[in-house]
Amino acid sequence: QVQLVESGGGWVQAGGSLRLSCEASGRTISRSTVGWFRQAPGKEREFVAATFRSYGRTYYGDSVKGRFTLSRDNAKNTVDLEMNNLKPEDTAVYYCAEDPNLILSDLRRHSAYDHWGQGTQVTVSS
């Protein structure tokens, strides 16, 4: 069973940057699909970015494309999310999720992922 722990959240002013990290333990996630989702109060959980288990390709939600960058470090068993030019609307709890058998068409569906971290709060002030 894999355990996921997010870190790196915090408070930042609009235009600033944060780097979130998702660290896995229990087994390797190097061959898994790993995604980042976020949820703001009163809103649905939203797809942010993911790295698919095959091909190593990354995918981004439209609202973060060009500002966020996802990277995988297999030696550390981590997947990081670099967030630049943050906006107040990026404020949310950010979660990482993992699934070793996810199919590509399910990449953006949070219900398709088997394992989740506890989340880390990101607050962006205007």
JSON list of C-alpha atoms in Angstrom, two decimals:
[
{"chain": "A", "resi": 1, "resn": "GLN", "atom": "CA", "xyz": [0.00, 0.00, 0.00]},
{"chain": "A", "resi": 2, "resn": "VAL", "atom": "CA", "xyz": [1.40, 3.37, -0.95]},
{"chain": "A", "resi": 3, "resn": "GLN", "atom": "CA", "xyz": [1.22, 6.41, 1.31]},
{"chain": "A", "resi": 4, "resn": "LEU", "atom": "CA", "xyz": [1.35, 9.92, -0.13]},
{"chain": "A", "resi": 5, "resn": "VAL", "atom": "CA", "xyz": [2.36, 13.04, 1.77]},
{"chain": "A", "resi": 6, "resn": "GLU", "atom": "CA", "xyz": [2.12, 16.53, 0.32]},
{"chain": "A", "resi": 7, "resn": "SER", "atom": "CA", "xyz": [4.25, 19.42, 1.51]},
{"chain": "A", "resi": 8, "resn": "GLY", "atom": "CA", "xyz": [5.18, 22.93, 0.46]},
{"chain": "A", "resi": 9, "resn": "GLY", "atom": "CA", "xyz": [1.87, 24.71, 0.80]},
{"chain": "A", "resi": 10, "resn": "GLY", "atom": "CA", "xyz": [1.57, 28.10, 2.42]},
{"chain": "A", "resi": 11, "resn": "TRP", "atom": "CA", "xyz": [0.63, 31.70, 1.95]},
{"chain": "A", "resi": 12, "resn": "VAL", "atom": "CA", "xyz": [1.90, 33.84, -0.91]},
{"chain": "A", "resi": 13, "resn": "GLN", "atom": "CA", "xyz": [1.01, 37.11, -2.56]},
{"chain": "A", "resi": 14, "resn": "ALA", "atom": "CA", "xyz": [-0.40, 37.19, -6.07]},
{"chain": "A", "resi": 15, "resn": "GLY", "atom": "CA", "xyz": [2.37, 36.81, -8.63]},
{"chain": "A", "resi": 16, "resn": "GLY", "atom": "CA", "xyz": [4.48, 34.73, -6.27]},
{"chain": "A", "resi": 17, "resn": "SER", "atom": "CA", "xyz": [5.57, 31.12, -6.47]},
{"chain": "A", "resi": 18, "resn": "LEU", "atom": "CA", "xyz": [5.34, 27.94, -4.44]},
{"chain": "A", "resi": 19, "resn": "ARG", "atom": "CA", "xyz": [6.65, 24.44, -4.96]},
{"chain": "A", "resi": 20, "resn": "LEU", "atom": "CA", "xyz": [4.56, 21.52, -3.73]},
{"chain": "A", "resi": 21, "resn": "SER", "atom": "CA", "xyz": [6.00, 18.08, -3.27]},
{"chain": "A", "resi": 22, "resn": "CYS", "atom": "CA", "xyz": [4.27, 14.71, -3.14]},
{"chain": "A", "resi": 23, "resn": "GLU", "atom": "CA", "xyz": [6.41, 12.09, -1.47]},
{"chain": "A", "resi": 24, "resn": "ALA", "atom": "CA", "xyz": [5.45, 8.43, -1.68]},
{"chain": "A", "resi": 25, "resn": "SER", "atom": "CA", "xyz": [6.36, 5.59, 0.65]},
{"chain": "A", "resi": 26, "resn": "GLY", "atom": "CA", "xyz": [5.51, 1.93, 0.71]},
{"chain": "A", "resi": 27, "resn": "ARG", "atom": "CA", "xyz": [6.39, 1.28, -2.91]},
{"chain": "A", "resi": 28, "resn": "THR", "atom": "CA", "xyz": [7.75, 3.05, -5.93]},
{"chain": "A", "resi": 29, "resn": "ILE", "atom": "CA", "xyz": [5.48, 5.36, -7.94]},
{"chain": "A", "resi": 30, "resn": "SER", "atom": "CA", "xyz": [7.89, 5.60, -10.84]},
{"chain": "A", "resi": 31, "resn": "ARG", "atom": "CA", "xyz": [5.56, 3.59, -13.07]},
{"chain": "A", "resi": 32, "resn": "SER", "atom": "CA", "xyz": [2.31, 5.09, -11.76]},
{"chain": "A", "resi": 33, "resn": "THR", "atom": "CA", "xyz": [0.16, 7.92, -12.94]},
{"chain": "A", "resi": 34, "resn": "VAL", "atom": "CA", "xyz": [0.45, 10.74, -10.41]},
{"chain": "A", "resi": 35, "resn": "GLY", "atom": "CA", "xyz": [-1.91, 13.66, -10.45]},
{"chain": "A", "resi": 36, "resn": "TRP", "atom": "CA", "xyz": [-2.42, 16.90, -8.58]},
{"chain": "A", "resi": 37, "resn": "PHE", "atom": "CA", "xyz": [-5.94, 18.12, -7.85]},
{"chain": "A", "resi": 38, "resn": "ARG", "atom": "CA", "xyz": [-7.23, 21.06, -5.86]},
{"chain": "A", "resi": 39, "resn": "GLN", "atom": "CA", "xyz": [-10.41, 21.90, -4.04]},
{"chain": "A", "resi": 40, "resn": "ALA", "atom": "CA", "xyz": [-11.57, 25.31, -2.96]},
{"chain": "A", "resi": 41, "resn": "PRO", "atom": "CA", "xyz": [-14.35, 25.75, -0.37]},
{"chain": "A", "resi": 42, "resn": "GLY", "atom": "CA", "xyz": [-17.73, 25.04, -1.88]},
{"chain": "A", "resi": 43, "resn": "LYS", "atom": "CA", "xyz": [-16.27, 23.87, -5.18]},
{"chain": "A", "resi": 44, "resn": "GLU", "atom": "CA", "xyz": [-15.69, 20.53, -6.84]},
{"chain": "A", "resi": 45, "resn": "ARG", "atom": "CA", "xyz": [-12.28, 18.92, -6.84]},
{"chain": "A", "resi": 46, "resn": "GLU", "atom": "CA", "xyz": [-10.45, 20.21, -9.92]},
{"chain": "A", "resi": 47, "resn": "PHE", "atom": "CA", "xyz": [-7.76, 18.60, -12.04]},
{"chain": "A", "resi": 48, "resn": "VAL", "atom": "CA", "xyz": [-4.49, 20.55, -11.97]},
{"chain": "A", "resi": 49, "resn": "ALA", "atom": "CA", "xyz": [-1.81, 18.38, -13.57]},
{"chain": "A", "resi": 50, "resn": "ALA", "atom": "CA", "xyz": [-0.72, 14.78, -13.98]},
{"chain": "A", "resi": 51, "resn": "THR", "atom": "CA", "xyz": [2.11, 12.66, -15.25]},
{"chain": "A", "resi": 52, "resn": "PHE", "atom": "CA", "xyz": [0.93, 9.53, -16.99]},
{"chain": "A", "resi": 53, "resn": "ARG", "atom": "CA", "xyz": [2.44, 6.15, -16.10]},
{"chain": "A", "resi": 54, "resn": "SER", "atom": "CA", "xyz": [3.54, 5.49, -19.65]},
{"chain": "A", "resi": 55, "resn": "TYR", "atom": "CA", "xyz": [5.47, 7.77, -21.99]},
{"chain": "A", "resi": 56, "resn": "GLY", "atom": "CA", "xyz": [6.35, 10.20, -19.17]},
{"chain": "A", "resi": 57, "resn": "ARG", "atom": "CA", "xyz": [4.07, 12.83, -20.65]},
{"chain": "A", "resi": 58, "resn": "THR", "atom": "CA", "xyz": [2.53, 15.51, -18.47]},
{"chain": "A", "resi": 59, "resn": "TYR", "atom": "CA", "xyz": [-0.91, 17.10, -18.77]},
{"chain": "A", "resi": 60, "resn": "TYR", "atom": "CA", "xyz": [-2.26, 20.34, -17.32]},
{"chain": "A", "resi": 61, "resn": "GLY", "atom": "CA", "xyz": [-5.60, 21.87, -16.57]},
{"chain": "A", "resi": 62, "resn": "ASP", "atom": "CA", "xyz": [-6.47, 24.88, -18.70]},
{"chain": "A", "resi": 63, "resn": "SER", "atom": "CA", "xyz": [-6.44, 27.26, -15.75]},
{"chain": "A", "resi": 64, "resn": "VAL", "atom": "CA", "xyz": [-2.81, 26.47, -14.84]},
{"chain": "A", "resi": 65, "resn": "LYS", "atom": "CA", "xyz": [-1.25, 25.82, -18.24]},
{"chain": "A", "resi": 66, "resn": "GLY", "atom": "CA", "xyz": [1.86, 27.92, -18.72]},
{"chain": "A", "resi": 67, "resn": "ARG", "atom": "CA", "xyz": [2.14, 28.75, -15.00]},
{"chain": "A", "resi": 68, "resn": "PHE", "atom": "CA", "xyz": [2.51, 25.35, -13.32]},
{"chain": "A", "resi": 69, "resn": "THR", "atom": "CA", "xyz": [5.12, 22.70, -14.06]},
{"chain": "A", "resi": 70, "resn": "LEU", "atom": "CA", "xyz": [5.03, 19.11, -12.87]},
{"chain": "A", "resi": 71, "resn": "SER", "atom": "CA", "xyz": [8.20, 17.07, -12.47]},
{"chain": "A", "resi": 72, "resn": "ARG", "atom": "CA", "xyz": [8.96, 13.55, -11.33]},
{"chain": "A", "resi": 73, "resn": "ASP", "atom": "CA", "xyz": [12.04, 12.44, -9.39]},
{"chain": "A", "resi": 74, "resn": "ASN", "atom": "CA", "xyz": [12.14, 8.66, -9.40]},
{"chain": "A", "resi": 75, "resn": "ALA", "atom": "CA", "xyz": [15.21, 8.49, -7.15]},
{"chain": "A", "resi": 76, "resn": "LYS", "atom": "CA", "xyz": [13.34, 10.37, -4.41]},
{"chain": "A", "resi": 77, "resn": "ASN", "atom": "CA", "xyz": [9.97, 8.80, -5.22]},
{"chain": "A", "resi": 78, "resn": "THR", "atom": "CA", "xyz": [8.43, 12.25, -5.48]},
{"chain": "A", "resi": 79, "resn": "VAL", "atom": "CA", "xyz": [6.33, 14.29, -7.90]},
{"chain": "A", "resi": 80, "resn": "ASP", "atom": "CA", "xyz": [6.64, 18.06, -7.52]},
{"chain": "A", "resi": 81, "resn": "LEU", "atom": "CA", "xyz": [4.40, 20.87, -8.70]},
{"chain": "A", "resi": 82, "resn": "GLU", "atom": "CA", "xyz": [6.12, 24.17, -9.36]},
{"chain": "A", "resi": 83, "resn": "MET", "atom": "CA", "xyz": [3.54, 26.97, -9.29]},
{"chain": "A", "resi": 84, "resn": "ASN", "atom": "CA", "xyz": [4.43, 30.38, -10.68]},
{"chain": "A", "resi": 85, "resn": "ASN", "atom": "CA", "xyz": [2.51, 33.61, -11.20]},
{"chain": "A", "resi": 86, "resn": "LEU", "atom": "CA", "xyz": [-0.01, 32.52, -8.60]},
{"chain": "A", "resi": 87, "resn": "LYS", "atom": "CA", "xyz": [-3.44, 34.12, -8.58]},
{"chain": "A", "resi": 88, "resn": "PRO", "atom": "CA", "xyz": [-6.04, 34.44, -5.80]},
{"chain": "A", "resi": 89, "resn": "GLU", "atom": "CA", "xyz": [-8.20, 31.92, -7.67]},
{"chain": "A", "resi": 90, "resn": "ASP", "atom": "CA", "xyz": [-5.44, 29.33, -7.15]},
{"chain": "A", "resi": 91, "resn": "THR", "atom": "CA", "xyz": [-6.31, 29.31, -3.44]},
{"chain": "A", "resi": 92, "resn": "ALA", "atom": "CA", "xyz": [-7.34, 25.77, -2.49]},
{"chain": "A", "resi": 93, "resn": "VAL", "atom": "CA", "xyz": [-6.29, 22.60, -0.76]},
{"chain": "A", "resi": 94, "resn": "TYR", "atom": "CA", "xyz": [-3.97, 20.75, -3.12]},
{"chain": "A", "resi": 95, "resn": "TYR", "atom": "CA", "xyz": [-3.92, 16.97, -3.19]},
{"chain": "A", "resi": 96, "resn": "CYS", "atom": "CA", "xyz": [-1.72, 14.48, -4.92]},
{"chain": "A", "resi": 97, "resn": "ALA", "atom": "CA", "xyz": [-3.14, 11.20, -6.11]},
{"chain": "A", "resi": 98, "resn": "GLU", "atom": "CA", "xyz": [-1.67, 8.03, -7.54]},
{"chain": "A", "resi": 99, "resn": "ASP", "atom": "CA", "xyz": [-2.80, 5.02, -9.46]},
{"chain": "A", "resi": 100, "resn": "PRO", "atom": "CA", "xyz": [-0.58, 2.36, -11.05]},
{"chain": "A", "resi": 101, "resn": "ASN", "atom": "CA", "xyz": [-3.21, 1.22, -13.55]},
{"chain": "A", "resi": 102, "resn": "LEU", "atom": "CA", "xyz": [-4.99, 4.39, -14.62]},
{"chain": "A", "resi": 103, "resn": "ILE", "atom": "CA", "xyz": [-5.96, 4.60, -18.26]},
{"chain": "A", "resi": 104, "resn": "LEU", "atom": "CA", "xyz": [-5.26, 7.80, -20.15]},
{"chain": "A", "resi": 105, "resn": "SER", "atom": "CA", "xyz": [-8.90, 8.72, -20.65]},
{"chain": "A", "resi": 106, "resn": "ASP", "atom": "CA", "xyz": [-9.37, 8.80, -16.85]},
{"chain": "A", "resi": 107, "resn": "LEU", "atom": "CA", "xyz": [-6.42, 11.08, -16.19]},
{"chain": "A", "resi": 108, "resn": "ARG", "atom": "CA", "xyz": [-8.54, 14.12, -15.26]},
{"chain": "A", "resi": 109, "resn": "ARG", "atom": "CA", "xyz": [-11.14, 12.24, -13.20]},
{"chain": "A", "resi": 110, "resn": "HIS", "atom": "CA", "xyz": [-10.38, 12.40, -9.48]},
{"chain": "A", "resi": 111, "resn": "SER", "atom": "CA", "xyz": [-12.62, 9.41, -8.77]},
{"chain": "A", "resi": 112, "resn": "ALA", "atom": "CA", "xyz": [-10.38, 7.23, -10.93]},
{"chain": "A", "resi": 113, "resn": "TYR", "atom": "CA", "xyz": [-7.36, 7.51, -8.62]},
{"chain": "A", "resi": 114, "resn": "ASP", "atom": "CA", "xyz": [-6.87, 4.91, -5.91]},
{"chain": "A", "resi": 115, "resn": "HIS", "atom": "CA", "xyz": [-4.55, 6.65, -3.45]},
{"chain": "A", "resi": 116, "resn": "TRP", "atom": "CA", "xyz": [-4.58, 10.16, -2.04]},
{"chain": "A", "resi": 117, "resn": "GLY", "atom": "CA", "xyz": [-2.54, 12.34, 0.23]},
{"chain": "A", "resi": 118, "resn": "GLN", "atom": "CA", "xyz": [-4.01, 14.42, 3.03]},
{"chain": "A", "resi": 119, "resn": "GLY", "atom": "CA", "xyz": [-3.68, 17.69, 1.14]},
{"chain": "A", "resi": 120, "resn": "THR", "atom": "CA", "xyz": [-1.78, 20.94, 1.66]},
{"chain": "A", "resi": 121, "resn": "GLN", "atom": "CA", "xyz": [-3.31, 24.40, 1.82]},
{"chain": "A", "resi": 122, "resn": "VAL", "atom": "CA", "xyz": [-2.27, 27.08, -0.67]},
{"chain": "A", "resi": 123, "resn": "THR", "atom": "CA", "xyz": [-3.49, 30.61, -0.05]},
{"chain": "A", "resi": 124, "resn": "VAL", "atom": "CA", "xyz": [-2.84, 33.41, -2.53]},
{"chain": "A", "resi": 125, "resn": "SER", "atom": "CA", "xyz": [-3.67, 36.94, -1.44]},
{"chain": "A", "resi": 126, "resn": "SER", "atom": "CA", "xyz": [-4.40, 39.79, -3.82]}
]
